[in-house]
PDB file of C-alpha atoms in Angstrom:
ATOM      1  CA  UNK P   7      11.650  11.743   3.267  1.00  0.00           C
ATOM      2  CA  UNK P   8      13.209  14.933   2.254  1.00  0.00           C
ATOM      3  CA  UNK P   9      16.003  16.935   3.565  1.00  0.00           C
ATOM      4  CA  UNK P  10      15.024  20.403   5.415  1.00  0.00           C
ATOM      5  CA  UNK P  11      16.563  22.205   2.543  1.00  0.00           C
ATOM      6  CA  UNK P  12      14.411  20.565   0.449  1.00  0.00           C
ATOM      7  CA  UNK P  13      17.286  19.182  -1.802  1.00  0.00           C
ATOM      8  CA  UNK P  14      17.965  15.620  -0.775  1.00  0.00           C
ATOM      9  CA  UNK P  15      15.009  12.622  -1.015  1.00  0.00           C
ATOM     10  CA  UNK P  16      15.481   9.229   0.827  1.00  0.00           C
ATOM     11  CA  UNK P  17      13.089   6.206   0.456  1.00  0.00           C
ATOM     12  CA  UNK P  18      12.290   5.486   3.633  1.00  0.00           C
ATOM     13  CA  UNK P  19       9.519   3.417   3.139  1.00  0.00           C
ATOM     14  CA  UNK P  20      10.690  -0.333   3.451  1.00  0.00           C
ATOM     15  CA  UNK P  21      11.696  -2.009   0.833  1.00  0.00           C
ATOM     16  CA  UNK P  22       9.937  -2.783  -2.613  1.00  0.00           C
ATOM     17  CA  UNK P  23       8.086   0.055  -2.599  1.00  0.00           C
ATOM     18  CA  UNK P  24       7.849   3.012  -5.138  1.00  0.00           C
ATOM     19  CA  UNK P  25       8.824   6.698  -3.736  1.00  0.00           C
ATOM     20  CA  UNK P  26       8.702   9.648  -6.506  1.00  0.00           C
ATOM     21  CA  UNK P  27       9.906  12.833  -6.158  1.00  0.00           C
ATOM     22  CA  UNK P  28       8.068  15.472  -8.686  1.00  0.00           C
ATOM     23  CA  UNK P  29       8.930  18.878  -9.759  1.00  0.00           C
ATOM     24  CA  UNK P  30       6.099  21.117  -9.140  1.00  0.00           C
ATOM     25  CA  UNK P  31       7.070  23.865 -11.318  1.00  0.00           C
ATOM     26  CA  UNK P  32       6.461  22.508 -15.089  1.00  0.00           C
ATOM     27  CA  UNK P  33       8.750  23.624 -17.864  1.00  0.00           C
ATOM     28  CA  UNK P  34       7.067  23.520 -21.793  1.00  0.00           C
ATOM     29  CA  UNK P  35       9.399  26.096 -23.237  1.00  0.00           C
ATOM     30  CA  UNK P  36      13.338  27.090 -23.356  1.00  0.00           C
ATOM     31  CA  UNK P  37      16.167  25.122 -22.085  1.00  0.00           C
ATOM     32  CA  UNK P  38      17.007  23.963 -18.700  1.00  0.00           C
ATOM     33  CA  UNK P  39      19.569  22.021 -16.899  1.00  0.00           C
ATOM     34  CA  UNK P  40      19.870  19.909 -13.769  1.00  0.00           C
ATOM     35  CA  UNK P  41      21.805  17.587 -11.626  1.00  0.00           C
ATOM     36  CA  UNK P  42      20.986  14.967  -9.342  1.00  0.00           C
ATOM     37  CA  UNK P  43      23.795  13.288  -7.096  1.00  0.00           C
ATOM     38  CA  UNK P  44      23.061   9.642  -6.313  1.00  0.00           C
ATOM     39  CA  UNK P  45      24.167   8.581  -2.879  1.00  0.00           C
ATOM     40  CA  UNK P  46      23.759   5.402  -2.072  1.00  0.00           C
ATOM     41  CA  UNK P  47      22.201   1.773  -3.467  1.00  0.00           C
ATOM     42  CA  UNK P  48      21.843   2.922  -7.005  1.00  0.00           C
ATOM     43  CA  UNK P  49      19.086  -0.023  -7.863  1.00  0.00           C
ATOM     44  CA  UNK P  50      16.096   0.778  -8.762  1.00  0.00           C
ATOM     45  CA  UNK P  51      15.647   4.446  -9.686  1.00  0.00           C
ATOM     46  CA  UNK P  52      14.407   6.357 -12.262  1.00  0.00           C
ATOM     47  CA  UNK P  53      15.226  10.123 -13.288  1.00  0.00           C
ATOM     48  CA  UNK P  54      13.516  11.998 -15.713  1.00  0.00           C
ATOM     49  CA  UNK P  55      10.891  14.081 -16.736  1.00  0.00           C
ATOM     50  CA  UNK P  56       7.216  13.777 -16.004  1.00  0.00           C
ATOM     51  CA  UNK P  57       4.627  15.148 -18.309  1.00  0.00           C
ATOM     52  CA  UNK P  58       1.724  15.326 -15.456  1.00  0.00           C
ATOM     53  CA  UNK P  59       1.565  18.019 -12.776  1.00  0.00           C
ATOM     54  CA  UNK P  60       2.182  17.295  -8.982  1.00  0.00           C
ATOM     55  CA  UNK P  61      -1.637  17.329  -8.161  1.00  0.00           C
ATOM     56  CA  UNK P  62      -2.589  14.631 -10.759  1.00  0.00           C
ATOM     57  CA  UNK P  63       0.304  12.200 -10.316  1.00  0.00           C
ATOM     58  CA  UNK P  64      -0.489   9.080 -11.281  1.00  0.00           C
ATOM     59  CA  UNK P  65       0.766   6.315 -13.740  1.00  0.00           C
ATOM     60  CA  UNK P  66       4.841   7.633 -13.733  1.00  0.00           C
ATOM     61  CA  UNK P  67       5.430   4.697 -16.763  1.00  0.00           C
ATOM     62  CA  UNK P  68       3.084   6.077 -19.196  1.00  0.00           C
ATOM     63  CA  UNK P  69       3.970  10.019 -18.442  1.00  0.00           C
ATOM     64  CA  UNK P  70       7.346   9.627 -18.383  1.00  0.00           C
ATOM     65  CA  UNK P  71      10.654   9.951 -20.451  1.00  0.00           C
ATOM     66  CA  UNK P  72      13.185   8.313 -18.157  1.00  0.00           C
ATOM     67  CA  UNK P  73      16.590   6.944 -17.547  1.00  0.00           C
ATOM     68  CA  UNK P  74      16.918   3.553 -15.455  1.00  0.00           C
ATOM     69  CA  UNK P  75      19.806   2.849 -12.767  1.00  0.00           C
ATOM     70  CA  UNK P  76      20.813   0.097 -14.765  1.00  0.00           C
ATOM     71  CA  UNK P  77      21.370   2.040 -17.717  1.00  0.00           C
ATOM     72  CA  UNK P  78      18.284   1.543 -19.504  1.00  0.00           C
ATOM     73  CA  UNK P  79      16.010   4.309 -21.114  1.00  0.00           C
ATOM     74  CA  UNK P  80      12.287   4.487 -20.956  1.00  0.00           C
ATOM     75  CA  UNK P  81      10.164   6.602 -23.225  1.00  0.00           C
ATOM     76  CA  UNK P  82       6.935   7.396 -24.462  1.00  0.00           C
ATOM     77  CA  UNK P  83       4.441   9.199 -26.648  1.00  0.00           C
ATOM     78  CA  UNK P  84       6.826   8.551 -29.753  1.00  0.00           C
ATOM     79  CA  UNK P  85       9.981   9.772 -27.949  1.00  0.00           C
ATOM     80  CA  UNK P  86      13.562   8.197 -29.079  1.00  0.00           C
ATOM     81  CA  UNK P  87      16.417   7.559 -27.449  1.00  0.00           C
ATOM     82  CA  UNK P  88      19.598   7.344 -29.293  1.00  0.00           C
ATOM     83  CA  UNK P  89      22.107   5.321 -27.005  1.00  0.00           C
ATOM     84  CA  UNK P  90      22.631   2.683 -23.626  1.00  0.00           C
ATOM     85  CA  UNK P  91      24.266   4.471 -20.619  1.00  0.00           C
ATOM     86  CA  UNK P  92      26.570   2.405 -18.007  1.00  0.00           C
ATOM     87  CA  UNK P  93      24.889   1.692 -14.912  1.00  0.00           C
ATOM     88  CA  UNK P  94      24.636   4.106 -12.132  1.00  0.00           C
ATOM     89  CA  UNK P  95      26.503   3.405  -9.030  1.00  0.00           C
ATOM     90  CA  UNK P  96      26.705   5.212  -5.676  1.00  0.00           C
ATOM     91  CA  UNK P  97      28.247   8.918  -5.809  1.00  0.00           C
ATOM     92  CA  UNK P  98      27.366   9.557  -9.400  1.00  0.00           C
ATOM     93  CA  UNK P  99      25.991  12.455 -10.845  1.00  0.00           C
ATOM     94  CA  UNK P 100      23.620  12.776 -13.655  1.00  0.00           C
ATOM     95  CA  UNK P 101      23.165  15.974 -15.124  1.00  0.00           C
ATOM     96  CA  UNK P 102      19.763  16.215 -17.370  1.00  0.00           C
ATOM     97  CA  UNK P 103      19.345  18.923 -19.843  1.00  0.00           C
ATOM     98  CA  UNK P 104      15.732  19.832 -21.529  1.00  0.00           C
ATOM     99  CA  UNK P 105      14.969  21.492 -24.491  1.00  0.00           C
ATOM    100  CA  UNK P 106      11.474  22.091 -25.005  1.00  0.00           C
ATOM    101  CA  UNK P 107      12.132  23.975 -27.982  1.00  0.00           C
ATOM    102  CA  UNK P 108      13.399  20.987 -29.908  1.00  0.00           C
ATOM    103  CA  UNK P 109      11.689  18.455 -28.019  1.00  0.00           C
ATOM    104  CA  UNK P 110      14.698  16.682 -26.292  1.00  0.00           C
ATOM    105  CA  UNK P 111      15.856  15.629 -23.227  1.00  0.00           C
ATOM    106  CA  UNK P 112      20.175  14.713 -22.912  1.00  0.00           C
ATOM    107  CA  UNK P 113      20.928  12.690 -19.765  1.00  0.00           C
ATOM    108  CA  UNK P 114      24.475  12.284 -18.705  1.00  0.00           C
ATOM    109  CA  UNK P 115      26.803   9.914 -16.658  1.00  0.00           C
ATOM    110  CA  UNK P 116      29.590  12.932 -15.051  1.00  0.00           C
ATOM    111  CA  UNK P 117      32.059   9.255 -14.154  1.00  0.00           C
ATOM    112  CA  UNK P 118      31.325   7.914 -17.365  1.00  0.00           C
ATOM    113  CA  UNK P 119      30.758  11.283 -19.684  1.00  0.00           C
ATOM    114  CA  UNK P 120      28.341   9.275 -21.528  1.00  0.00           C
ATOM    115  CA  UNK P 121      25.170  10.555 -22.832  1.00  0.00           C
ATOM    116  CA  UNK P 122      21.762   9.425 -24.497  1.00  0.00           C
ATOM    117  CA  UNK P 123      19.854  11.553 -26.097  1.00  0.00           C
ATOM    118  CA  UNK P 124      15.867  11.490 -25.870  1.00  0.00           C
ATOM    119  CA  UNK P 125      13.928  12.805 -28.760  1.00  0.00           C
ATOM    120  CA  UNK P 126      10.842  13.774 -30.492  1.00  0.00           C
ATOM    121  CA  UNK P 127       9.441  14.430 -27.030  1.00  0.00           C
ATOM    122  CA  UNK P 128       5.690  15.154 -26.944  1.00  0.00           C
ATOM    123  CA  UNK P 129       4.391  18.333 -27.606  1.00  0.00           C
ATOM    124  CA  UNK P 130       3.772  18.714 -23.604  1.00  0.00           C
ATOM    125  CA  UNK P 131       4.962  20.296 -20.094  1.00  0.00           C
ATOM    126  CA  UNK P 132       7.603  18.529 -18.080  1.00  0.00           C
ATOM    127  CA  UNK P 133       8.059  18.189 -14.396  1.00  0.00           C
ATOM    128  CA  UNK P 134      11.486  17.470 -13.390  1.00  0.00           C
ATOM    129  CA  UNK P 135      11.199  13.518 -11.224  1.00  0.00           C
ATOM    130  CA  UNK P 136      12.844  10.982  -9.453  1.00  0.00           C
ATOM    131  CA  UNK P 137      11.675   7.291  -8.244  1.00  0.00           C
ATOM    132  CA  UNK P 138      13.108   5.233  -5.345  1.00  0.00           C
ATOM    133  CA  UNK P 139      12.138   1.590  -5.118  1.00  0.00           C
ATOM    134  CA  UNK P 140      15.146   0.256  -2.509  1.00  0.00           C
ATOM    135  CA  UNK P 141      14.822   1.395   0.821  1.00  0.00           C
ATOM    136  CA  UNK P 142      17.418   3.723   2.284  1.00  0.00           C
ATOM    137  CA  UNK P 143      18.285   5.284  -1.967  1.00  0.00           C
ATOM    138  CA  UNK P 144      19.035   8.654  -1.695  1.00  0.00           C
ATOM    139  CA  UNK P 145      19.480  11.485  -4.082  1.00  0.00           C
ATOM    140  CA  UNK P 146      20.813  15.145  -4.255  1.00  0.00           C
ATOM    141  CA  UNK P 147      19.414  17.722  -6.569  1.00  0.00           C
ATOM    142  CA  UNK P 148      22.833  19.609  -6.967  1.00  0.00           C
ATOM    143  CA  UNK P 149      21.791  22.568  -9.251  1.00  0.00           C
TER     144      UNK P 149
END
């Protein structure tokens, strides 16, 4: 479900069962930078970036370049990631920055200051997502 502004998603769905959130504006060149503020039962989600448009969603795992609540890193297409982040836990913040122009993708811990560093990113446009799998998650895009 999201918020009437639009800015905060909560799987709603019962439990054990995937929600996604996807950007629908895609992003293939020049830098940007976002946030998302994790509220509650940080289990299960993944936030990234999603090389497949809104209207063709489909397989997340094989589009994806991700980071993992449990502090895990998922990428694909030849990507690398450089480092192991701590864990999420309720009332973090993770602030993403992508550079399509070198083809990487920093996620950061704001408790922990930690970063990994996702590179060699495909040659594609990105869509800005986030996946629930625990029912009541919820998540903030801050900025």
């Amino acid at each position: 479900t999201l918020s009437s502004d639009m800015t905060t998603a909560t799987h709603q769905l019962g439990s054990r069962a995937h929600q996604t959130v996807l950007g629908s504006v895609g992003m293939r060149r020049g830098k940007y930078s976002w946030q998302w503020k994790i509220w509650s039962a940080p289990k299960y989600y993944a936030l990234g970036v999603m090389s497949v448009p809104l209207t063709s969603f489909g397989n997340t795992l094989s589009q994806s370049q991700s980071f993992y609540s449990g502090g895990t890193t998922y990428t694909t297409g030849g990507a690398v990631c450089n480092a192991h982040l701590p864990a999420m836990q309720a009332n973090d913040t993770v602030t993403l920055e992508l550079n399509c122009d070198e083809h990487t993708l920093r996620i950061t811990n704001r408790r922990s200051n930690e970063s990994a560093i996702i590179t060699n990113l495909p040659h594609e446009e990105f869509f800005p997502y986030v996946n629930m799998y625990i029912s009541g998650n919820s998540v903030q895009f801050v900025k």
